[in-house]
mmCIF file of C-alpha atoms in Angstrom:
data_model
loop_
_atom_site.group_PDB
_atom_site.id
_atom_site.type_symbol
_atom_site.label_atom_id
_atom_site.label_comp_id
_atom_site.label_asym_id
_atom_site.label_seq_id
_atom_site.Cartn_x
_atom_site.Cartn_y
_atom_site.Cartn_z
ATOM 1 C CA UNK A 1 0.021 0.179 -0.116
ATOM 2 C CA UNK A 2 1.182 3.591 -0.227
ATOM 3 C CA UNK A 3 1.435 6.125 2.044
ATOM 4 C CA UNK A 4 2.935 10.045 3.016
ATOM 5 C CA UNK A 5 4.588 10.955 5.859
ATOM 6 C CA UNK A 6 5.180 14.575 6.018
ATOM 7 C CA UNK A 7 7.740 15.096 9.323
ATOM 8 C CA UNK A 8 6.427 18.076 10.935
ATOM 9 C CA UNK A 9 2.950 19.073 11.441
ATOM 10 C CA UNK A 10 3.932 22.600 12.002
ATOM 11 C CA UNK A 11 6.951 24.469 10.593
ATOM 12 C CA UNK A 12 8.114 28.129 11.299
ATOM 13 C CA UNK A 13 10.879 29.995 9.616
ATOM 14 C CA UNK A 14 11.657 33.662 9.825
ATOM 15 C CA UNK A 15 11.378 35.903 6.390
ATOM 16 C CA UNK A 16 14.401 35.379 4.153
ATOM 17 C CA UNK A 17 15.290 32.326 5.909
ATOM 18 C CA UNK A 18 15.542 28.417 3.999
ATOM 19 C CA UNK A 19 11.972 26.840 3.622
ATOM 20 C CA UNK A 20 12.551 22.929 3.840
ATOM 21 C CA UNK A 21 9.665 20.476 4.274
ATOM 22 C CA UNK A 22 10.218 17.319 4.310
ATOM 23 C CA UNK A 23 8.100 14.246 3.169
ATOM 24 C CA UNK A 24 8.956 10.257 2.801
ATOM 25 C CA UNK A 25 6.817 7.505 0.731
ATOM 26 C CA UNK A 26 5.816 4.510 0.428
ATOM 27 C CA UNK A 27 5.299 2.967 -2.711
ATOM 28 C CA UNK A 28 6.246 -0.780 -4.030
ATOM 29 C CA UNK A 29 6.553 0.822 -7.344
ATOM 30 C CA UNK A 30 8.096 3.867 -8.621
ATOM 31 C CA UNK A 31 5.384 6.707 -8.000
ATOM 32 C CA UNK A 32 4.386 9.856 -8.889
ATOM 33 C CA UNK A 33 4.719 12.302 -6.317
ATOM 34 C CA UNK A 34 3.402 16.010 -6.143
ATOM 35 C CA UNK A 35 3.162 19.265 -3.664
ATOM 36 C CA UNK A 36 0.244 21.038 -3.190
ATOM 37 C CA UNK A 37 -0.293 24.280 -1.203
ATOM 38 C CA UNK A 38 -3.552 25.343 0.529
ATOM 39 C CA UNK A 39 -4.278 28.768 1.904
ATOM 40 C CA UNK A 40 -7.327 29.564 4.240
ATOM 41 C CA UNK A 41 -10.659 28.743 2.909
ATOM 42 C CA UNK A 42 -9.178 27.723 -0.667
ATOM 43 C CA UNK A 43 -8.634 24.529 -2.583
ATOM 44 C CA UNK A 44 -5.315 22.965 -3.151
ATOM 45 C CA UNK A 45 -2.848 24.578 -5.736
ATOM 46 C CA UNK A 46 -0.125 21.986 -7.418
ATOM 47 C CA UNK A 47 3.028 23.459 -6.535
ATOM 48 C CA UNK A 48 4.971 20.892 -8.567
ATOM 49 C CA UNK A 49 5.101 16.952 -9.724
ATOM 50 C CA UNK A 50 7.565 14.215 -9.963
ATOM 51 C CA UNK A 51 6.827 12.258 -12.989
ATOM 52 C CA UNK A 52 10.301 10.416 -13.424
ATOM 53 C CA UNK A 53 11.544 12.898 -15.998
ATOM 54 C CA UNK A 54 14.271 14.611 -13.810
ATOM 55 C CA UNK A 55 14.860 14.273 -9.891
ATOM 56 C CA UNK A 56 14.851 18.020 -9.138
ATOM 57 C CA UNK A 57 11.782 19.287 -9.772
ATOM 58 C CA UNK A 58 11.462 23.534 -9.952
ATOM 59 C CA UNK A 59 7.721 24.724 -9.193
ATOM 60 C CA UNK A 60 5.938 27.702 -9.009
ATOM 61 C CA UNK A 61 6.453 30.808 -6.738
ATOM 62 C CA UNK A 62 10.447 29.519 -6.193
ATOM 63 C CA UNK A 63 9.442 26.178 -4.653
ATOM 64 C CA UNK A 64 11.503 22.838 -5.875
ATOM 65 C CA UNK A 65 11.938 19.614 -4.666
ATOM 66 C CA UNK A 66 14.138 16.803 -4.860
ATOM 67 C CA UNK A 67 13.311 13.067 -5.503
ATOM 68 C CA UNK A 68 15.465 10.936 -3.734
ATOM 69 C CA UNK A 69 14.779 7.094 -4.494
ATOM 70 C CA UNK A 70 17.632 5.818 -2.005
ATOM 71 C CA UNK A 71 15.973 7.852 1.170
ATOM 72 C CA UNK A 72 12.228 7.219 -0.382
ATOM 73 C CA UNK A 73 11.990 11.143 0.619
ATOM 74 C CA UNK A 74 10.157 13.817 -1.680
ATOM 75 C CA UNK A 75 11.368 17.136 0.379
ATOM 76 C CA UNK A 76 10.263 20.536 -0.745
ATOM 77 C CA UNK A 77 12.634 23.536 -0.434
ATOM 78 C CA UNK A 78 12.887 27.042 -1.207
ATOM 79 C CA UNK A 79 15.764 29.443 -0.718
ATOM 80 C CA UNK A 80 14.330 32.398 1.107
ATOM 81 C CA UNK A 81 10.824 32.650 2.742
ATOM 82 C CA UNK A 82 8.412 35.587 2.210
ATOM 83 C CA UNK A 83 5.702 36.344 4.181
ATOM 84 C CA UNK A 84 3.081 35.029 1.375
ATOM 85 C CA UNK A 85 4.419 31.621 1.939
ATOM 86 C CA UNK A 86 2.574 31.036 5.017
ATOM 87 C CA UNK A 87 -0.301 28.388 4.146
ATOM 88 C CA UNK A 88 -0.730 24.271 4.317
ATOM 89 C CA UNK A 89 1.415 22.180 2.367
ATOM 90 C CA UNK A 90 0.726 18.745 1.383
ATOM 91 C CA UNK A 91 2.801 16.127 -0.019
ATOM 92 C CA UNK A 92 0.691 13.822 -2.479
ATOM 93 C CA UNK A 93 1.313 10.153 -4.023
ATOM 94 C CA UNK A 94 -0.276 8.401 -7.117
ATOM 95 C CA UNK A 95 0.717 4.591 -8.404
ATOM 96 C CA UNK A 96 -0.421 1.935 -9.812
ATOM 97 C CA UNK A 97 -0.996 -0.187 -6.623
ATOM 98 C CA UNK A 98 -3.306 2.716 -5.389
ATOM 99 C CA UNK A 99 -5.363 3.021 -8.650
ATOM 100 C CA UNK A 100 -6.206 6.462 -9.846
ATOM 101 C CA UNK A 101 -6.591 8.297 -5.800
ATOM 102 C CA UNK A 102 -4.156 10.183 -4.912
ATOM 103 C CA UNK A 103 -3.130 9.796 -1.272
ATOM 104 C CA UNK A 104 -2.349 12.760 0.401
ATOM 105 C CA UNK A 105 0.280 13.571 3.751
ATOM 106 C CA UNK A 106 -1.242 14.855 6.676
ATOM 107 C CA UNK A 107 -0.212 18.475 5.513
ATOM 108 C CA UNK A 108 2.290 20.948 7.334
ATOM 109 C CA UNK A 109 1.678 24.510 8.156
ATOM 110 C CA UNK A 110 4.393 26.732 7.765
ATOM 111 C CA UNK A 111 4.614 29.836 9.481
ATOM 112 C CA UNK A 112 6.551 32.783 8.780
ATOM 113 C CA UNK A 113 7.997 35.131 10.963
ATOM 114 C CA UNK A 114 9.168 38.882 10.128
ATOM 115 C CA UNK B 1 -10.427 29.262 -19.035
ATOM 116 C CA UNK B 2 -12.507 29.037 -16.058
ATOM 117 C CA UNK B 3 -11.351 26.227 -13.546
ATOM 118 C CA UNK B 4 -13.243 24.032 -11.063
ATOM 119 C CA UNK B 5 -16.486 25.038 -9.918
ATOM 120 C CA UNK B 6 -17.863 23.743 -6.597
ATOM 121 C CA UNK B 7 -21.416 24.593 -5.622
ATOM 122 C CA UNK B 8 -22.793 25.689 -3.133
ATOM 123 C CA UNK B 9 -19.440 27.179 -1.089
ATOM 124 C CA UNK B 10 -21.267 26.828 2.033
ATOM 125 C CA UNK B 11 -23.625 24.660 3.136
ATOM 126 C CA UNK B 12 -25.299 24.313 7.110
ATOM 127 C CA UNK B 13 -27.690 20.809 7.913
ATOM 128 C CA UNK B 14 -29.117 18.701 10.565
ATOM 129 C CA UNK B 15 -28.524 15.354 11.459
ATOM 130 C CA UNK B 16 -30.410 12.543 9.515
ATOM 131 C CA UNK B 17 -30.946 14.786 6.615
ATOM 132 C CA UNK B 18 -29.246 14.521 3.469
ATOM 133 C CA UNK B 19 -27.068 16.978 0.868
ATOM 134 C CA UNK B 20 -25.940 16.926 -2.651
ATOM 135 C CA UNK B 21 -22.631 18.944 -3.806
ATOM 136 C CA UNK B 22 -21.807 19.585 -6.980
ATOM 137 C CA UNK B 23 -18.669 19.978 -9.076
ATOM 138 C CA UNK B 24 -18.074 21.720 -12.379
ATOM 139 C CA UNK B 25 -14.941 20.525 -13.643
ATOM 140 C CA UNK B 26 -12.189 22.285 -16.168
ATOM 141 C CA UNK B 27 -13.610 22.190 -19.614
ATOM 142 C CA UNK B 28 -12.289 19.077 -21.683
ATOM 143 C CA UNK B 29 -11.790 17.262 -18.311
ATOM 144 C CA UNK B 30 -13.462 13.539 -17.836
ATOM 145 C CA UNK B 31 -11.918 12.492 -14.358
ATOM 146 C CA UNK B 32 -13.415 14.437 -11.394
ATOM 147 C CA UNK B 33 -12.053 13.240 -7.786
ATOM 148 C CA UNK B 34 -13.933 14.029 -4.407
ATOM 149 C CA UNK B 35 -12.299 14.419 -1.177
ATOM 150 C CA UNK B 36 -13.307 15.055 2.317
ATOM 151 C CA UNK B 37 -10.948 17.264 4.579
ATOM 152 C CA UNK B 38 -11.116 17.597 8.384
ATOM 153 C CA UNK B 39 -8.498 18.759 11.085
ATOM 154 C CA UNK B 40 -8.683 15.378 12.429
ATOM 155 C CA UNK B 41 -8.611 12.951 9.980
ATOM 156 C CA UNK B 42 -6.885 15.135 6.693
ATOM 157 C CA UNK B 43 -7.344 14.736 3.466
ATOM 158 C CA UNK B 44 -9.057 11.552 2.663
ATOM 159 C CA UNK B 45 -10.363 10.378 -0.396
ATOM 160 C CA UNK B 46 -13.906 9.549 -1.368
ATOM 161 C CA UNK B 47 -14.059 8.324 -5.135
ATOM 162 C CA UNK B 48 -13.006 9.268 -8.533
ATOM 163 C CA UNK B 49 -15.548 9.250 -11.914
ATOM 164 C CA UNK B 50 -14.250 8.911 -15.515
ATOM 165 C CA UNK B 51 -16.386 9.359 -18.201
ATOM 166 C CA UNK B 52 -19.562 8.950 -16.078
ATOM 167 C CA UNK B 53 -17.893 5.742 -14.513
ATOM 168 C CA UNK B 54 -16.845 5.310 -10.947
ATOM 169 C CA UNK B 55 -13.316 4.072 -11.503
ATOM 170 C CA UNK B 56 -11.909 4.496 -7.742
ATOM 171 C CA UNK B 57 -13.836 4.383 -4.674
ATOM 172 C CA UNK B 58 -12.245 5.446 -0.939
ATOM 173 C CA UNK B 59 -13.070 3.791 2.180
ATOM 174 C CA UNK B 60 -16.153 5.512 3.351
ATOM 175 C CA UNK B 61 -19.768 4.332 4.225
ATOM 176 C CA UNK B 62 -22.309 4.149 1.750
ATOM 177 C CA UNK B 63 -23.710 6.822 2.791
ATOM 178 C CA UNK B 64 -21.375 8.685 0.624
ATOM 179 C CA UNK B 65 -22.500 8.223 -3.152
ATOM 180 C CA UNK B 66 -21.977 10.138 -6.471
ATOM 181 C CA UNK B 67 -22.213 10.361 -9.768
ATOM 182 C CA UNK B 68 -20.627 11.917 -12.920
ATOM 183 C CA UNK B 69 -22.934 13.122 -15.895
ATOM 184 C CA UNK B 70 -22.368 13.063 -19.854
ATOM 185 C CA UNK B 71 -20.796 16.636 -19.616
ATOM 186 C CA UNK B 72 -18.268 15.684 -16.698
ATOM 187 C CA UNK B 73 -20.309 17.502 -14.359
ATOM 188 C CA UNK B 74 -20.280 15.513 -11.037
ATOM 189 C CA UNK B 75 -22.300 15.196 -8.238
ATOM 190 C CA UNK B 76 -21.797 13.814 -4.358
ATOM 191 C CA UNK B 77 -24.820 13.199 -2.205
ATOM 192 C CA UNK B 78 -24.198 12.055 1.633
ATOM 193 C CA UNK B 79 -27.559 10.394 3.106
ATOM 194 C CA UNK B 80 -28.635 10.465 6.609
ATOM 195 C CA UNK B 81 -26.072 12.878 7.489
ATOM 196 C CA UNK B 82 -24.042 12.443 10.847
ATOM 197 C CA UNK B 83 -22.132 15.269 13.000
ATOM 198 C CA UNK B 84 -18.700 13.687 11.818
ATOM 199 C CA UNK B 85 -19.583 14.517 8.018
ATOM 200 C CA UNK B 86 -18.770 18.202 9.119
ATOM 201 C CA UNK B 87 -15.978 19.149 6.242
ATOM 202 C CA UNK B 88 -14.553 20.720 3.651
ATOM 203 C CA UNK B 89 -15.753 18.679 0.535
ATOM 204 C CA UNK B 90 -12.940 18.925 -2.236
ATOM 205 C CA UNK B 91 -14.048 18.501 -6.100
ATOM 206 C CA UNK B 92 -10.453 17.889 -8.065
ATOM 207 C CA UNK B 93 -10.673 17.741 -12.225
ATOM 208 C CA UNK B 94 -7.951 16.073 -14.450
ATOM 209 C CA UNK B 95 -7.968 15.305 -17.974
ATOM 210 C CA UNK B 96 -7.952 11.510 -17.616
ATOM 211 C CA UNK B 97 -7.251 9.604 -20.334
ATOM 212 C CA UNK B 98 -4.999 6.729 -20.730
ATOM 213 C CA UNK B 99 -3.887 4.275 -17.775
ATOM 214 C CA UNK B 100 -0.400 5.321 -17.953
ATOM 215 C CA UNK B 101 -1.461 9.163 -18.154
ATOM 216 C CA UNK B 102 -3.589 9.127 -15.853
ATOM 217 C CA UNK B 103 -0.928 8.591 -12.900
ATOM 218 C CA UNK B 104 0.757 12.027 -13.677
ATOM 219 C CA UNK B 105 -2.344 14.118 -14.815
ATOM 220 C CA UNK B 106 -2.452 17.239 -12.806
ATOM 221 C CA UNK B 107 -5.390 17.689 -10.582
ATOM 222 C CA UNK B 108 -7.124 21.179 -10.373
ATOM 223 C CA UNK B 109 -8.857 21.945 -7.073
ATOM 224 C CA UNK B 110 -12.343 23.519 -6.338
ATOM 225 C CA UNK B 111 -12.518 25.861 -3.356
ATOM 226 C CA UNK B 112 -14.423 23.271 -1.985
ATOM 227 C CA UNK B 113 -17.551 22.698 -0.225
ATOM 228 C CA UNK B 114 -18.002 23.880 3.574
ATOM 229 C CA UNK B 115 -20.515 21.230 4.778
ATOM 230 C CA UNK B 116 -21.547 22.002 8.710
ATOM 231 C CA UNK B 117 -23.999 19.491 10.360
ATOM 232 C CA UNK B 118 -26.008 20.440 13.770
#
């Protein structure tokens, strides 16, 4: 069965500091991985996706993620946090063993301090 | 291109009632998925429809049902509402298509319907 674990339900960084949100997945076959962001009272917006074309994936708003098969990780990073990055972030996996459903992690709420 | 729309945005019901939520996908998208989001359980997959057929289903009781119309619009229904059904219900659309393509087809989410059961 596929699963996603996000380490840290809350992460707090200062404006301008590095953002690192951790995600580990479990899948018996190469998965497709996604990062979404959710702002209050809104739906989810796709930040980036890994589809096996390249291990380093660049997304919107300056975010990127690196797929590391040996570590079963897909951590999300941004070199310099901005106040507008404060939101909840979800890592998700989709793979053959899961059918056509997307399995989401529990989410990490990012706080950005001025 | 218009995004995914969900109606209504907010809904208040009482226990025992039933409710129908609607989702209009992005034009050209044939796959619609539904998710329930609660603070305690997070985002949980309800079901996915593709070309009017349910293609996958999550672990929810039979009180939760859905359907998709020929224009790809989808509805989900919850009968005999319980307090625990209070949640944000999100709809997501994607192109769908061939088996291989489905897995990485990007899903576009609507703003959700906030259901409160009293």
